[in-house]
Every structure is written in structure tokens, then in C-alpha cells.
Short mmCIF file of C-alpha atoms in Angstrom, two decimals:
data_model
loop_
_atom_site.label_atom_id
_atom_site.label_comp_id
_atom_site.label_asym_id
_atom_site.label_seq_id
_atom_site.Cartn_x
_atom_site.Cartn_y
_atom_site.Cartn_z
CA MET G 1 69.35 137.40 -76.62
CA GLY G 2 65.36 136.44 -75.56
CA GLY G 3 64.51 136.01 -79.45
CA GLY G 4 64.94 132.27 -78.84
CA LEU G 5 63.35 131.99 -75.88
CA PHE G 6 60.48 133.46 -77.04
CA ALA G 7 60.07 131.88 -80.37
CA SER G 8 60.72 128.06 -78.37
CA ILE G 9 57.41 129.23 -75.89
CA PHE G 10 55.05 130.11 -78.91
CA GLY G 11 56.56 127.24 -81.17
CA SER G 12 56.76 124.33 -78.62
CA LEU G 13 53.30 122.91 -78.75
CA PRO G 14 52.85 123.16 -82.74
CA VAL G 15 56.29 121.66 -83.43
CA GLY G 16 55.41 118.71 -80.97
CA ALA G 17 52.01 118.18 -83.30
CA ILE G 18 54.32 118.37 -86.34
CA VAL G 19 56.49 115.69 -85.12
CA ASP G 20 53.94 113.23 -84.33
CA ARG G 21 52.24 113.90 -88.26
CA VAL G 22 55.18 114.09 -90.47
CA GLY G 23 57.77 112.46 -88.37
CA ARG G 24 61.03 112.35 -86.32
CA LEU G 25 63.51 112.31 -89.31
CA ALA G 26 62.46 114.82 -91.60
CA THR G 27 61.94 117.24 -88.20
CA VAL G 28 65.45 116.69 -87.00
CA ARG G 29 66.71 116.95 -90.25
CA ALA G 30 65.02 119.93 -91.15
CA ALA G 31 65.60 121.18 -87.31
CA ALA G 32 69.62 120.66 -88.20
CA VAL G 33 69.58 122.58 -91.53
CA LEU G 34 67.84 125.85 -89.84
CA CYS G 35 70.17 126.05 -86.91
CA GLY G 36 73.40 125.78 -89.75
CA VAL G 37 71.33 128.68 -91.35
CA SER G 38 70.70 130.62 -88.63
CA MET G 39 74.40 130.50 -87.69
CA LEU G 40 75.59 131.62 -90.57
CA GLY G 41 73.08 134.63 -90.52
CA LEU G 42 74.40 135.52 -87.17
CA THR G 43 78.02 135.70 -88.53
CA PHE G 44 76.94 138.52 -90.60
CA ALA G 45 73.89 140.18 -89.23
CA HIS G 46 74.14 143.52 -87.87
CA GLY G 47 71.10 145.20 -85.55
CA ALA G 48 68.45 143.84 -82.68
CA LEU G 49 65.71 143.36 -85.12
CA GLY G 50 67.82 140.75 -87.48
CA SER G 51 69.81 139.07 -84.80
CA GLY G 52 66.64 138.58 -82.97
CA LEU G 53 65.13 137.26 -85.86
CA LEU G 54 67.90 134.91 -85.95
CA MET G 55 68.11 133.78 -82.55
CA ALA G 56 64.23 133.15 -82.73
CA ALA G 57 64.91 130.88 -86.10
CA ARG G 58 67.82 128.59 -83.97
CA GLY G 59 65.71 128.75 -80.80
CA ILE G 60 62.90 126.98 -82.81
CA ALA G 61 65.42 124.99 -84.10
CA LEU G 62 67.11 123.56 -81.07
CA MET G 63 63.73 123.36 -79.63
CA ALA G 64 62.31 120.91 -82.57
CA TYR G 65 65.74 118.98 -82.85
CA MET G 66 64.92 118.20 -79.43
CA THR G 67 61.36 117.38 -79.98
CA ALA G 68 62.09 115.49 -82.70
CA GLU G 69 65.52 113.68 -81.16
CA PHE G 70 64.02 112.05 -77.85
CA ALA G 71 60.47 111.32 -79.42
CA TYR G 72 62.67 109.09 -82.40
CA ALA G 73 65.00 107.50 -79.58
CA SER G 74 62.07 106.66 -77.13
CA ASP G 75 60.96 104.11 -79.90
CA ILE G 76 64.53 102.52 -80.31
CA VAL G 77 65.03 101.62 -76.66
CA PRO G 78 63.56 98.62 -74.36
CA ARG G 79 60.78 99.83 -72.10
CA GLU G 80 62.90 99.12 -68.88
CA ARG G 81 65.73 101.74 -70.23
CA ILE G 82 63.90 104.33 -72.00
CA VAL G 83 64.32 107.25 -69.33
CA SER G 84 67.92 106.61 -69.34
CA ALA G 85 68.37 106.23 -72.92
CA THR G 86 66.54 109.13 -73.98
CA SER G 87 67.58 111.52 -71.31
CA THR G 88 71.33 110.50 -71.66
CA LEU G 89 70.92 112.13 -75.35
CA GLY G 90 70.76 115.26 -73.71
CA MET G 91 74.94 114.43 -72.36
CA ILE G 92 76.42 115.70 -75.78
CA GLY G 93 74.59 119.40 -74.92
CA ASN G 94 75.67 119.37 -71.40
CA LEU G 95 79.34 119.10 -72.33
CA SER G 96 79.29 121.73 -75.16
CA PHE G 97 77.34 123.88 -72.54
CA ALA G 98 80.23 122.79 -70.11
CA ILE G 99 83.07 124.32 -72.63
CA GLY G 100 80.97 126.51 -74.86
CA PRO G 101 80.05 129.59 -72.01
CA ALA G 102 83.59 130.05 -70.49
CA ALA G 103 85.54 129.83 -73.79
CA GLY G 104 83.33 131.97 -75.67
CA VAL G 105 83.74 134.65 -73.33
CA PHE G 106 87.38 134.26 -73.42
CA LEU G 107 87.48 134.21 -77.19
CA TRP G 108 85.52 137.42 -76.74
CA GLN G 109 87.68 138.95 -74.40
CA HIS G 110 90.79 138.35 -76.80
CA GLY G 111 89.16 139.72 -79.77
CA ILE G 112 87.51 136.65 -81.09
CA GLY G 113 83.62 137.78 -81.60
CA ARG G 114 80.94 136.94 -84.69
CA GLU G 115 83.42 134.32 -86.06
CA GLN G 116 82.20 131.63 -83.34
CA TYR G 117 79.16 131.64 -85.20
CA ALA G 118 80.72 130.40 -88.15
CA TRP G 119 82.14 127.68 -86.48
CA GLY G 120 78.87 126.91 -85.00
CA ALA G 121 77.20 126.86 -88.60
CA LEU G 122 80.26 124.52 -89.86
CA SER G 123 79.46 122.07 -86.71
CA ALA G 124 75.72 122.14 -87.93
CA ALA G 125 76.61 121.25 -90.98
CA LEU G 126 78.61 117.98 -89.84
CA GLY G 127 75.66 116.84 -87.61
CA LEU G 128 73.07 117.34 -90.70
CA VAL G 129 75.53 114.76 -92.74
CA VAL G 130 75.75 112.21 -89.82
CA LEU G 131 71.62 112.37 -89.41
CA PHE G 132 71.18 110.87 -92.84
CA ALA G 133 72.49 107.61 -91.33
CA LEU G 134 69.86 106.72 -89.05
CA PRO G 135 67.51 104.36 -89.83
CA GLY G 136 64.12 104.87 -90.77
CA GLY G 137 62.64 101.62 -89.35
CA HIS G 138 61.96 103.43 -86.13
CA ASP G 139 60.50 106.59 -87.10
CA VAL G 140 57.01 107.15 -86.65
CA HIS G 141 54.16 109.03 -88.47
CA SER G 142 50.29 109.76 -87.43
CA THR G 143 47.40 109.34 -89.53
CA VAL G 144 45.02 110.40 -86.94
CA ARG G 145 43.13 113.72 -87.95
CA ARG G 146 42.93 115.35 -84.39
CA ARG G 147 45.79 116.49 -83.57
CA ILE G 148 46.79 116.57 -79.70
CA PHE G 149 48.48 119.48 -78.42
CA MET G 150 47.60 119.61 -74.56
CA ARG G 151 46.53 117.21 -72.07
CA SER G 152 45.86 118.05 -68.17
CA ALA G 153 47.66 114.70 -67.55
CA TRP G 154 50.76 116.54 -68.33
CA LEU G 155 50.45 119.58 -65.74
CA PRO G 156 52.29 118.23 -62.58
CA ALA G 157 55.18 117.23 -64.62
CA MET G 158 55.12 120.66 -66.37
CA GLY G 159 54.64 122.46 -63.43
CA PHE G 160 58.02 120.55 -61.69
CA LEU G 161 60.09 121.63 -64.95
CA VAL G 162 58.80 125.50 -64.93
CA GLY G 163 60.00 125.32 -60.82
CA THR G 164 63.53 123.52 -61.57
CA THR G 165 64.00 125.92 -64.80
CA LEU G 166 63.56 129.36 -62.89
CA GLN G 167 67.22 129.13 -61.79
CA ASN G 168 68.10 128.93 -65.57
CA GLY G 169 66.61 132.18 -66.33
CA VAL G 170 67.78 133.92 -63.10
CA ASN G 171 71.56 132.55 -63.83
CA ASN G 172 71.69 133.53 -67.26
CA ALA G 173 70.36 137.09 -66.71
CA LEU G 174 72.49 138.00 -63.46
CA ALA G 175 74.70 135.62 -62.36
CA VAL G 176 77.74 136.66 -64.60
CA LEU G 177 77.25 140.22 -63.67
CA THR G 178 76.58 139.68 -59.86
CA PHE G 179 79.51 137.24 -59.45
CA HIS G 180 82.23 139.74 -61.44
CA ASP G 181 80.78 142.57 -58.88
CA ARG G 182 81.89 140.19 -56.05
CA GLY G 183 85.31 139.82 -57.25
CA VAL G 184 84.94 136.39 -59.00
CA ALA G 185 86.72 137.09 -62.57
CA ASN G 186 84.92 134.92 -64.62
CA GLY G 187 81.46 134.22 -63.41
CA ALA G 188 80.65 132.04 -66.33
CA LEU G 189 82.54 128.57 -64.50
CA ILE G 190 78.94 128.55 -62.29
CA PHE G 191 77.56 127.20 -65.97
CA SER G 192 80.95 125.41 -66.52
CA ALA G 193 80.50 123.42 -63.01
CA MET G 194 76.79 123.04 -63.61
CA ALA G 195 77.32 121.34 -67.23
CA PHE G 196 80.29 119.10 -66.20
CA THR G 197 78.66 117.86 -63.19
CA THR G 198 75.22 117.26 -65.29
CA PHE G 199 77.49 115.23 -67.88
CA VAL G 200 78.71 112.86 -65.18
CA LEU G 201 75.50 112.01 -63.52
CA ARG G 202 73.00 112.38 -66.37
CA TYR G 203 73.23 108.20 -67.05
CA PRO G 204 72.94 107.61 -63.29
CA ALA G 205 70.17 109.46 -62.61
CA GLY G 206 68.47 108.30 -65.48
CA ARG G 207 68.88 104.56 -64.39
CA LEU G 208 67.10 105.58 -60.95
CA VAL G 209 64.11 106.95 -62.68
CA ASP G 210 64.21 103.93 -64.81
CA LEU G 211 64.18 101.67 -61.35
CA ARG G 212 62.45 103.45 -58.59
CA GLY G 213 60.26 105.94 -60.98
CA PRO G 214 60.34 109.81 -61.29
CA ARG G 215 58.55 110.67 -58.52
CA PHE G 216 60.87 109.14 -55.92
CA VAL G 217 64.13 110.77 -57.80
CA ALA G 218 62.03 114.19 -58.05
CA VAL G 219 62.24 114.65 -53.90
CA PRO G 220 66.14 114.59 -53.76
CA THR G 221 66.40 117.01 -56.85
CA ALA G 222 64.00 119.62 -55.37
CA VAL G 223 66.06 119.73 -52.13
CA VAL G 224 69.57 119.71 -53.74
CA GLN G 225 68.34 122.37 -56.09
CA ALA G 226 66.97 124.47 -53.10
CA LEU G 227 70.64 124.10 -51.32
CA ALA G 228 72.06 125.15 -54.49
CA CYS G 229 70.23 128.47 -54.75
CA LEU G 230 71.06 129.05 -51.03
CA LEU G 231 74.84 128.50 -51.74
CA ALA G 232 74.90 130.63 -54.82
CA ALA G 233 73.02 133.60 -53.20
CA ASN G 234 75.79 133.65 -50.62
CA ALA G 235 78.67 132.93 -53.30
CA HIS G 236 81.45 135.67 -53.11
CA GLY G 237 84.46 133.62 -54.21
CA TRP G 238 85.30 131.47 -57.23
CA VAL G 239 85.27 128.11 -55.03
CA ALA G 240 81.58 128.81 -53.60
CA VAL G 241 80.48 129.50 -57.20
CA VAL G 242 82.12 126.32 -58.63
CA VAL G 243 80.09 124.38 -55.69
CA ALA G 244 76.94 125.95 -56.55
CA GLY G 245 77.43 125.00 -59.99
CA GLY G 246 78.41 121.60 -58.82
CA LEU G 247 74.91 121.38 -56.59
CA PHE G 248 72.82 122.93 -59.89
CA GLY G 249 74.27 120.22 -62.00
CA LEU G 250 73.71 117.42 -59.61
CA ALA G 251 70.00 118.43 -59.51
CA TRP G 252 69.80 119.54 -63.16
CA ALA G 253 71.12 115.60 -63.98
CA ALA G 254 68.37 114.24 -62.59
CA VAL G 255 65.48 117.10 -63.71
CA VAL G 256 65.55 115.91 -67.28
CA PRO G 257 65.03 112.01 -66.62
CA VAL G 258 62.25 113.16 -63.74
CA GLY G 259 60.35 115.35 -66.42
CA VAL G 260 60.79 112.60 -69.24
CA GLY G 261 59.74 109.77 -67.22
CA LEU G 262 56.51 112.12 -66.18
CA PHE G 263 55.46 112.90 -69.29
CA PHE G 264 56.49 108.85 -70.88
CA GLU G 265 53.78 107.77 -68.46
CA ARG G 266 51.19 109.85 -70.02
CA SER G 267 51.97 109.45 -73.77
CA THR G 268 52.16 107.13 -76.42
CA SER G 269 54.35 106.43 -79.31
CA ARG G 270 51.95 108.35 -81.83
CA THR G 271 51.62 111.35 -79.05
CA ARG G 272 55.15 111.61 -78.16
CA GLY G 273 55.99 114.74 -80.49
CA ALA G 274 53.23 116.23 -78.77
CA ALA G 275 54.49 115.18 -74.96
CA MET G 276 57.83 116.42 -76.02
CA GLY G 277 56.39 119.72 -77.00
CA ALA G 278 54.70 120.30 -73.89
CA TYR G 279 57.78 119.57 -72.24
CA ASN G 280 59.95 121.76 -74.10
CA LEU G 281 57.07 124.23 -73.38
CA ALA G 282 57.70 123.81 -69.51
CA PHE G 283 61.36 124.35 -70.32
CA SER G 284 61.32 127.63 -71.98
CA SER G 285 58.51 128.78 -69.90
CA GLY G 286 60.81 128.51 -66.92
CA ALA G 287 63.36 130.23 -68.57
CA ALA G 288 61.49 132.83 -69.15
CA ALA G 289 59.74 133.17 -65.92
CA GLY G 290 63.23 133.30 -64.30
CA ALA G 291 64.31 135.91 -66.27
CA LEU G 292 61.45 138.19 -65.62
CA VAL G 293 61.69 137.54 -61.52
CA ALA G 294 65.48 138.64 -62.51
CA ALA G 295 64.32 141.87 -63.95
CA VAL G 296 62.13 142.46 -61.14
CA ALA G 297 64.59 141.45 -58.41
CA ALA G 298 67.24 143.82 -60.25
CA GLN G 299 64.48 146.82 -60.77
CA PHE G 300 63.86 146.83 -57.28
CA GLY G 301 66.91 146.55 -55.91
CA TRP G 302 67.13 143.36 -54.50
CA GLY G 303 69.51 141.89 -57.01
CA TYR G 304 70.39 138.19 -57.61
CA THR G 305 70.19 137.01 -53.82
CA ALA G 306 66.44 137.57 -53.94
CA ALA G 307 65.75 136.25 -57.49
CA ILE G 308 68.11 132.80 -56.91
CA LEU G 309 66.56 132.53 -53.46
CA VAL G 310 62.67 132.47 -55.24
CA SER G 311 64.19 129.86 -57.65
CA GLY G 312 65.20 127.57 -54.98
CA VAL G 313 61.51 127.61 -53.61
CA ALA G 314 59.84 127.21 -57.07
CA PRO G 315 60.74 123.46 -57.16
CA LEU G 316 59.87 122.94 -53.40
CA ALA G 317 56.62 124.55 -54.13
CA ALA G 318 56.04 122.18 -57.16
CA LEU G 319 56.89 118.99 -55.61
CA PRO G 320 53.53 117.84 -54.14
CA PHE G 321 51.76 117.94 -57.28
CA VAL G 322 53.85 115.85 -59.00
CA LEU G 323 54.04 113.40 -55.87
CA ALA G 324 49.92 113.65 -55.98
CA SER G 325 49.46 113.19 -59.23
CA PRO G 326 48.73 109.12 -60.24
CA GLU G 327 51.38 106.80 -61.12
CA ARG G 328 50.94 105.32 -64.59
CA ARG G 329 53.27 102.24 -65.90
CA MET G 330 53.99 102.13 -69.58
CA ARG G 331 52.72 99.14 -71.29
CA VAL G 332 54.85 97.69 -73.71
CA SER G 333 52.08 97.59 -76.45
CA GLU G 334 51.77 101.62 -76.21
CA ARG G 335 55.14 101.83 -77.24
CA ARG G 336 54.18 100.65 -80.60
CA ALA G 337 50.28 101.89 -80.74
#
């Protein structure tokens, strides 16, 4: 299960540079092919090594897809709606994530196992067909020999994303088991509540970032996530689990627009792929760090409660660095530079 996560960590920056070099459309189509092939392979794979390698390929595919998708979309929409339009692309993923975990657990409990991977491969194949209808006029290729992988100006945004993503690693590792032990029949409800709330609120959060800027929205986002972690740490019934998931969704609806806004401030059309690579690196690193926090907490007997409380403190600790970073409005000329 960790194969995809660690592949994303090591592949984020190189993939971002590749997107800038070969173009958005070529990357997004290749990513869809790789995703379908890896899902098909998981239908038949047995053993930790083979499954881990396929999960790594799937992780690279999803990360490359999102990097190219965001970079491509940023060159289509008007500047005044660039954050909301780009970050809203994740709404379909949020809807899938709202349905997927709970439905997957339900199907697995009723004897439907690896066949689910085959259905995922079919879905990826259908998505690939649609991708060939995307117009090439908005694709961008960089001819500059010197490749940009990372900029120091992106570090405050990366720190905030790592802090807000920490809870993902903790919840993925411990939430379902913890809530099951507390008497909640389907602990995956926290993910469904989070994803549905994110789906509903992502566009309004993106518009707020468009209008007021990412720093203005970052403050309530960190506060709400801290409250969600506090409630989840003390949740012992399905109602509390769902409410905690809703608060996580409220925060997560804004995390992506805030991150996108901060990165777009400090990148141009020619470096948008590299910026999105750093964006994905922050997400993957935060989830990995959260999984590590969960493992340490479990090892020493502190459990989910301690791990999720650490996740609540993390975005608050990163917030001052975001607020101290200089604001920079993206000029229209930069979009076609």
C-alpha cells in the first residue's frame, strides 16, 4: 500500500520538469494509460513485491495526471478565476473518494475482491478516450535547456500543505481500525463525509481564494482542521465520526485552492509543471509523515488520539510562514510567458 506514496515522493519533481518539457497533453494521456495498465495488473498480481510495484506505477500515474491536468487548465481560464477553475478539477476525484472507500469495504465484505481493480482499469480506459478530444492550442512546451525543479519561494506553501496533509496519513493508517474498536461499524464513514463535504465546498473555497487571496483563506482553514482533529480524537460514535469528517472536508475544500494560489503566485506558464510537481511532493510528503506519526504513536501505545492531535497542531505551526511570505499578484503577461 505504501508503494504509490513513496513513488510519488521521489517522482514528483522529475515529473513536474517532464510536464514542462514534453507538454501537458502528452503527459496526461501517458498517465491515463499507465493508470489503466497498473490497475489491470493489480487484478491478477499476487505477493507484496509485485503488488507494491504496481501500486508504485499507479501512484506515479495519478501524480503525473494531476500535475499535467492542473498545468493545462491554468492556461485556459481567465486570470481572475484561475484558482477556482483549476482547483475545482479535483471535485470529481473527491466524489469518487466519497464513494470508493465505503463501497470498496462493503464489496470486499460481500466477497468481491480483486475484481474491483478490473472495473477501475475499464474506467481508466474510458477516460483515456475522452482525453484525445482536448484541444492542443493550450498546451505548453518549454524549450529552455535549464530545467527548474524547485524554488525557495515555494517552501512556505509546501510547509502548509505538508501540515494540512498530515491528517491524511494518520487517518488512512489508523482511523478505520480505531473507530471499529470504538464500536463504529464502518469507520470509512469519516472519509465519505470528508469527501462529500469537499465536493460541495471546493468551488466556493476556490472563488474565495480568487477574491481575497490564499493567505486570507489559510487562517480559517488551519483552525477548522485543528477542530476536526480534536473532534476525531474523541469520536466514539458514528455521528461524531461523520461530523469530524465534515469538518475535515470543510478544511480540505480550501487546502487545495490555498496551495494552488500560493504556487501560482510564484510560477509562470513555463514553470507551472515544476510548480505542480513541488505541490504534489508536499502532498505526498505530508501523507508519508502522517503515516510515520501514526506508526510511532501505535508503537508507543499512544494510538490514534495522539497521532491525530499532532495533525491538528501541524497546520497551525506552518501558518505563520505562509502569512510572512510576500504576496505577489500574477500578471497576465506571465500566463503566456
